[in-house]
Every structure is written in structure tokens, then in C-alpha cells.
Short mmCIF file of C-alpha atoms in Angstrom, two decimals:
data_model
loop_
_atom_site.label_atom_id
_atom_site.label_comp_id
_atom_site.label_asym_id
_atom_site.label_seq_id
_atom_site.Cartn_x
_atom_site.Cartn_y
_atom_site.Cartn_z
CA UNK A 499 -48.10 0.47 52.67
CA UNK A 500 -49.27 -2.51 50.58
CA UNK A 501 -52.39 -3.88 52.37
CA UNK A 502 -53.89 -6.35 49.89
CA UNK A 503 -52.65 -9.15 48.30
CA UNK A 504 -53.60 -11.75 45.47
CA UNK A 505 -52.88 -15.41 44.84
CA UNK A 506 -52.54 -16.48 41.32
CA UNK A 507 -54.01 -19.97 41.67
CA UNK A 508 -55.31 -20.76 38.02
CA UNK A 509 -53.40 -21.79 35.43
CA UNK A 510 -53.71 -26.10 33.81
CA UNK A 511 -50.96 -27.76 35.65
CA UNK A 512 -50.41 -29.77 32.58
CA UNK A 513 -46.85 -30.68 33.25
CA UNK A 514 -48.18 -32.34 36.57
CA UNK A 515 -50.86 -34.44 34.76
CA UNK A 516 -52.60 -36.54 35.53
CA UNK A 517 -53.08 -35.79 39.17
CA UNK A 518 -53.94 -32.36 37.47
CA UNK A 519 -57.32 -33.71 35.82
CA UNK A 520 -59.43 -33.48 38.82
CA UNK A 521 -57.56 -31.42 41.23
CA UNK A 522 -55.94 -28.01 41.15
CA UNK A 523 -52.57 -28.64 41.44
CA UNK A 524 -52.35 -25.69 44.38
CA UNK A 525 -54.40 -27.91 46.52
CA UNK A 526 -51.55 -31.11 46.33
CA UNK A 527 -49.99 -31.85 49.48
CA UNK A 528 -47.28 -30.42 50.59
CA UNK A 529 -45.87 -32.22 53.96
CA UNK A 530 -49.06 -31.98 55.66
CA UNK A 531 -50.84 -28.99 53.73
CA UNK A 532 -51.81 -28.06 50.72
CA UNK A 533 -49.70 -26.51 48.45
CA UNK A 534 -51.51 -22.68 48.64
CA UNK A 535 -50.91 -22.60 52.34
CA UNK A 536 -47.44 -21.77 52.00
CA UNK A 537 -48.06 -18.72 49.55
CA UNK A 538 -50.73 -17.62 51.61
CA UNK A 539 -48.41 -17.70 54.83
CA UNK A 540 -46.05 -15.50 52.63
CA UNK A 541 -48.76 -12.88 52.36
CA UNK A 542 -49.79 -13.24 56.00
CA UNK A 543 -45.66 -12.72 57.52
CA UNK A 544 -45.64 -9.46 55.23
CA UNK A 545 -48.48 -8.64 57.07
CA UNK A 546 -51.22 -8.51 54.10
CA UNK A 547 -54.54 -9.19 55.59
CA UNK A 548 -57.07 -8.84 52.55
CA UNK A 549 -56.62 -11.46 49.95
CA UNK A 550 -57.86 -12.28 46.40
CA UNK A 551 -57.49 -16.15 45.11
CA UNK A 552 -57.65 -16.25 41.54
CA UNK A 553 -58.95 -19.86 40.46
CA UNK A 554 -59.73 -21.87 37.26
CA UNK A 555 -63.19 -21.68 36.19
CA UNK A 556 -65.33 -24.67 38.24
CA UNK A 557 -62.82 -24.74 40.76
CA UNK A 558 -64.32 -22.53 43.02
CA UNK A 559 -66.18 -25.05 45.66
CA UNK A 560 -62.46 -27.04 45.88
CA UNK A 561 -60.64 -24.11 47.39
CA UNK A 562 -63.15 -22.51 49.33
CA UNK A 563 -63.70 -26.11 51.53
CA UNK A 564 -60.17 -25.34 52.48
CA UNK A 565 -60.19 -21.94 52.63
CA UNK A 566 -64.15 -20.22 53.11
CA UNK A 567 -63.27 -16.30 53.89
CA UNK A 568 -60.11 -16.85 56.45
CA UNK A 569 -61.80 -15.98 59.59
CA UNK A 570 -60.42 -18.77 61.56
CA UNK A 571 -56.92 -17.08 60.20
CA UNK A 572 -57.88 -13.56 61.07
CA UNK A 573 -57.71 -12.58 57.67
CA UNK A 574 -60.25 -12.12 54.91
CA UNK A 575 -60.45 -14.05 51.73
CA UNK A 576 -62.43 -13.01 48.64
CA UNK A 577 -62.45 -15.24 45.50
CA UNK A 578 -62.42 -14.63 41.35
CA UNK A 579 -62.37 -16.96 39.00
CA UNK A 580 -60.14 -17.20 35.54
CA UNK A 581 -61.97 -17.86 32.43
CA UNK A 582 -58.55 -19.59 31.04
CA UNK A 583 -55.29 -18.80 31.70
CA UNK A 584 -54.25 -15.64 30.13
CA UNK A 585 -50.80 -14.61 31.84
CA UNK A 586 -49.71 -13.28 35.54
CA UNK A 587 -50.58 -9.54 34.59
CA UNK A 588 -54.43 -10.81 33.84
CA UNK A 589 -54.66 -11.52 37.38
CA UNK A 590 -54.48 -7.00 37.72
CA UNK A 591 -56.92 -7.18 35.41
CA UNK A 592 -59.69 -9.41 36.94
CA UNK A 593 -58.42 -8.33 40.64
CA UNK A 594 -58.91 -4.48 39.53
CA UNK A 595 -62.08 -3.46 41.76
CA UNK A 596 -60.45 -5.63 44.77
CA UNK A 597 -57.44 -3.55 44.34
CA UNK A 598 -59.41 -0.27 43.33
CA UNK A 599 -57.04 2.53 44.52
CA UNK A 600 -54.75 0.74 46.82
CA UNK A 601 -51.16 -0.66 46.23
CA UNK A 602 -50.70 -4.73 45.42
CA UNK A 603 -48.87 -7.69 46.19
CA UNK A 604 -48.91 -10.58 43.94
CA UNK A 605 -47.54 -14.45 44.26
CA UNK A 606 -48.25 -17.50 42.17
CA UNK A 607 -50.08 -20.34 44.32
CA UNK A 608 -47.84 -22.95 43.21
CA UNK A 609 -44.70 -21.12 44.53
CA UNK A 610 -42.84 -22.21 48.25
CA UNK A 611 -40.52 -19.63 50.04
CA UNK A 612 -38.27 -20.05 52.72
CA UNK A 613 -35.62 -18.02 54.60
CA UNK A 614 -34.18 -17.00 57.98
CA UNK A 615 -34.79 -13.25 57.34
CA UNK A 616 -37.45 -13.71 54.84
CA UNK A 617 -40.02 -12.20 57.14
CA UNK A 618 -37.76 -8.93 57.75
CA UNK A 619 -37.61 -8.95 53.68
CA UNK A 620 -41.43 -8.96 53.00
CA UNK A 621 -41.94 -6.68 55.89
CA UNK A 622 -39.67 -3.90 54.20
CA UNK A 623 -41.19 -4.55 50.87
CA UNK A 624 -44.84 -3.75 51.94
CA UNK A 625 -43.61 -0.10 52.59
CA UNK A 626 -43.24 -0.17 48.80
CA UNK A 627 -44.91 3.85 47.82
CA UNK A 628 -44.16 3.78 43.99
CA UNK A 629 -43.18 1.49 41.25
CA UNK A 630 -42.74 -2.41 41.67
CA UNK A 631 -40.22 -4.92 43.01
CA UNK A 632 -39.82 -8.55 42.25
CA UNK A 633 -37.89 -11.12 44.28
CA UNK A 634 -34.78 -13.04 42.40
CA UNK A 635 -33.15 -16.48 43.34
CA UNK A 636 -30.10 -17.98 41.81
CA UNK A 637 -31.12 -21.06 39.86
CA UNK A 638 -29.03 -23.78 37.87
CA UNK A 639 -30.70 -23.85 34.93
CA UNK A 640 -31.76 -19.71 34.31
CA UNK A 641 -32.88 -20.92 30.60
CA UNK A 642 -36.44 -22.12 31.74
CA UNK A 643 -37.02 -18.81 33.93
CA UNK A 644 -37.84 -14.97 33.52
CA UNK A 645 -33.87 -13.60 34.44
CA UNK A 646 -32.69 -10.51 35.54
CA UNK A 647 -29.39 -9.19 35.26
CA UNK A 648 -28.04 -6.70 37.96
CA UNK A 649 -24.99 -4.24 37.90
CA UNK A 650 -22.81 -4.46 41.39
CA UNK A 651 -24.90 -1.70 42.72
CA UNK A 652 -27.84 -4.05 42.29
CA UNK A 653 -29.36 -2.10 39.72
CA UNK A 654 -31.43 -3.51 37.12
CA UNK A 655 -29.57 -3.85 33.59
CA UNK A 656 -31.65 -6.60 31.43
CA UNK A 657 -34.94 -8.09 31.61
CA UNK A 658 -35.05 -11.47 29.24
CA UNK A 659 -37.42 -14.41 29.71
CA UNK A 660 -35.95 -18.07 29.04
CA UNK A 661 -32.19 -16.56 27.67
CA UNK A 662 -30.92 -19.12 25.11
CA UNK A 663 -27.83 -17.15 25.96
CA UNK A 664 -26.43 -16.71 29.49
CA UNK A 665 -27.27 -13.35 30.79
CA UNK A 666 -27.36 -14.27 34.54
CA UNK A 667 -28.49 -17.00 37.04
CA UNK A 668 -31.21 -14.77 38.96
CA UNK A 669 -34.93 -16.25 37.95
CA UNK A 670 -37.59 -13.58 38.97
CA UNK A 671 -39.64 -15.69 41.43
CA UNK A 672 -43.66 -15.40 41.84
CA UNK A 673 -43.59 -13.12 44.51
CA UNK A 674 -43.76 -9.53 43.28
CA UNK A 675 -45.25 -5.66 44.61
CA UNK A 676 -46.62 -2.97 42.76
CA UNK A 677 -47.96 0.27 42.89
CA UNK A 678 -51.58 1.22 41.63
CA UNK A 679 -50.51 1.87 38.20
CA UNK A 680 -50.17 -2.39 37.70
CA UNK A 681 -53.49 -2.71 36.03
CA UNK A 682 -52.84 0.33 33.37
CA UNK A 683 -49.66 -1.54 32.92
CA UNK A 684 -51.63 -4.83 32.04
CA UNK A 685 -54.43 -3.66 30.38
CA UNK A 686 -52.25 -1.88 27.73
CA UNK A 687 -50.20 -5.09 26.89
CA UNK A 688 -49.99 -7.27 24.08
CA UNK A 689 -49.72 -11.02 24.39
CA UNK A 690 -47.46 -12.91 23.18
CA UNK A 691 -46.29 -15.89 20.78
CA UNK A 692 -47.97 -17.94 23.86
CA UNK A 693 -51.41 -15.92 23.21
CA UNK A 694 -50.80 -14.59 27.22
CA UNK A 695 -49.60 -11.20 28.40
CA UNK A 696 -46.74 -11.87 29.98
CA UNK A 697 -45.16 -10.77 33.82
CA UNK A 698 -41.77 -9.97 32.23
CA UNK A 699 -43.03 -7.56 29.81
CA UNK A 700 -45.00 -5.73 32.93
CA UNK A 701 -41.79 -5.76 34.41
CA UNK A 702 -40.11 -4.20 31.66
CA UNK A 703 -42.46 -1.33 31.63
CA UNK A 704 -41.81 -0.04 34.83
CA UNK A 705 -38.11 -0.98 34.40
CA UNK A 706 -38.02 1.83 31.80
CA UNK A 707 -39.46 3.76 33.71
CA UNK A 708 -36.51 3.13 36.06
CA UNK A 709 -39.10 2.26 38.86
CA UNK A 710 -38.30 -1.24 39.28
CA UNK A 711 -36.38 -2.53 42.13
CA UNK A 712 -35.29 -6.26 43.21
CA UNK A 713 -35.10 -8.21 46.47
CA UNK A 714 -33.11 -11.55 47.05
CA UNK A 715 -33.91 -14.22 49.15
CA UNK A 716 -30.88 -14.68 50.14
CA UNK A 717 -27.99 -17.10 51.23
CA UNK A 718 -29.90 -20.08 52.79
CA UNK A 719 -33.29 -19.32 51.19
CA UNK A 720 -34.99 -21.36 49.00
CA UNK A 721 -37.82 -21.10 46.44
CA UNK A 722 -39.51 -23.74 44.70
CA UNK A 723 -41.72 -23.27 41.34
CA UNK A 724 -43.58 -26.08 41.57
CA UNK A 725 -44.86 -26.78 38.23
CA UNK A 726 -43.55 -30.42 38.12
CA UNK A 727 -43.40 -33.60 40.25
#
């Protein structure tokens, strides 16, 4: 059973600039919250009670005005902060003595969920005992996502991040589960053209080691990566 759970809430936020400059873009309002509310609500319906937020360097006292150490939400909330943005898998990598021995979930705190039986979905997922699984939505434009193509037994078949070729419309989302072995994973990868270690090629290691599974959100869901106005 996955117990703990991190938020990913670094990262520039350049594309949302210049609202970006002097607040973390997680902490924009969304109806009337901020932004990491709804990721941390995802982590609270799978029933994840111990919680890491990964922030930007000097971004610490903004996020913990909102959010101190989630006793008034009957959960507990622990902070690290991110030198500079190095890639999803870093966030293993700084979070590895919160996670210690324990199984992981991991979603990015600009991302927004919603579905009728999303709760049943993450609820299954924490039961996760070995390997990972990521969540897929279909998307319009799968060039400007991570995409994963499945066989009609839902099986994994390709891995490919922003296809200048169609290979499917199912964009891995933030929202993703692992087993212990995530942070030997990440440690042992090499970043890319983008100097970052990237999710997909995490993804790709445990695909190979055929222990990589994938949950949709379904018909009705929706997921928003909100990385732009």
C-alpha cells in the first residue's frame, strides 16, 4: 500500500510570465483556491496522508502560509526545496529519506484532475506492490506531451516523448506510482538534450522491465497541465 506521497511544485513557470516573477505559479488561483490544492486533494481521495512539497529555492515561506504541516487537514506536510529544476525523477532523488523504504506516489503541482470514478481509480492504484503505473488522457495535440501507445489488451507497446510522428493520442499525465526501486531508477539516469533527467526515460526503465502498468481517467474526466494561461 502506497502511504506517502510528493508534490512536484518547483519548476520556472516561464511560459506563464510575468505573473511567474514573484509568485509560484502553483499558488495562482484556481476558482477560489490555489492551484496546489487540487493536486493535494488528489493525494488525500487516494488516501495518502504523509506528503512531501518540493519547491523552488526561496519559495519556501510562500507555500507554507498556505499550507504549514496540514494539521487542520488531518494530514502531515513536510517540505524540500529544489536547487533548480532538474527533471520529475529529481524529485526521488531529493524526496529519498522521506520515502526511505516505503512505496511512492508522485503528481506535478500544476496538474488538475477530475472524474466521476476518479476516487475508485486512485484508491485501486495505492494497492500498487511492485513496479509503477502512470495515468494517460487522450489529448488533441499528443506532439507537446510524453505518449504512450497501448495494444487492445492495454498493454504498453511504445514510450516516446513529444512524437513528431503520430504514435497515439494518450499524454502520460503528472500523476504517477512507484515502487521503492524509483530512486535507483533516477539516480542512475542521464539527462538529456534539456540538461534534466527526464520522467519518460524512468518510465521506460521499468517498462522493460515489463513492470509498468497504465490507468485512464476515463470518459468524462478531465486533466489539465497547466503550464500556460
Amino acid at each position: 500500500m502506497i502511504k506517502k506521497g510528493i508534490i512536484l511544485a518547483g519548476g520556472l513557470g516561464t511560459r506563464m510570465g510575468p505573473l511567474s516573477k514573484a509568485v509560484n505559479k502553483q499558488l495562482f488561483p484556481i476558482y477560489d483556491k490555489p492551484l496546489i490544492f487540487y493536486p493535494l486533494s488528489i493525494l488525500m481521495l487516494a488516501g495518502i496522508k504523509d506528503i512531501l512539497i518540493i519547491v523552488n529555492k526561496g519559495q519556501l515561506s510562500q507555500f507554507k502560509k498556505i499550507l504549514p504541516n496540514g494539521e487542520n487537514l488531518g494530514i502531515k506536510i513536510s517540505y524540500a526545496q529544489q536547487e533548480f529544476p532538474g527533471g520529475l525523477p529529481e524529485a526521488f532523488i531529493i524526496g529519498e529519506k522521506f520515502i526511505g523504504k516505503s512505496k511512492v506516489a508522485l503528481i506535478l503541482g500544476d496538474n488538475f484532475f477530475y472524474g466521476q470514478s476518479l476516487t475508485a481509480k486512485l484508491k485501486n492504484c495505492v494497492k500498487l506492490t511492485s513496479g509503477a503505473k502512470v495515468f494517460l488522457h487522450p489529448v488533441n495535440n499528443p506532439s507537446l506531451y510524453g505518449v504512450i501507445k497501448l495494444n487492445k489488451n492495454k498493454k504498453i507497446q511504445k514510450i516516446e516523448e513529444k512524437p513528431k510522428r503520430y504514435l497515439s493520442n494518450l499524454a502520460i499525465t503528472g500523476l504517477y506510482f512507484f515502487d521503492n526501486n524509483v530512486i535507483k531508477y533516477s539516480k542512475i539516469l542521464k539527462p538529456s538534450k534539456r540538461k534534466e533527467i527526464e520522467i519518460v526515460d524512468l518510465l521506460k526503465k521499468y517498462n522493460k522491465k515489463r513492470k509498468l502498468s497504465a490507468e485512464l481517467i476515463g470518459r468524462g474526466g478531465a486533466w489539465l497541465d497547466a503550464g500556460s494561461i
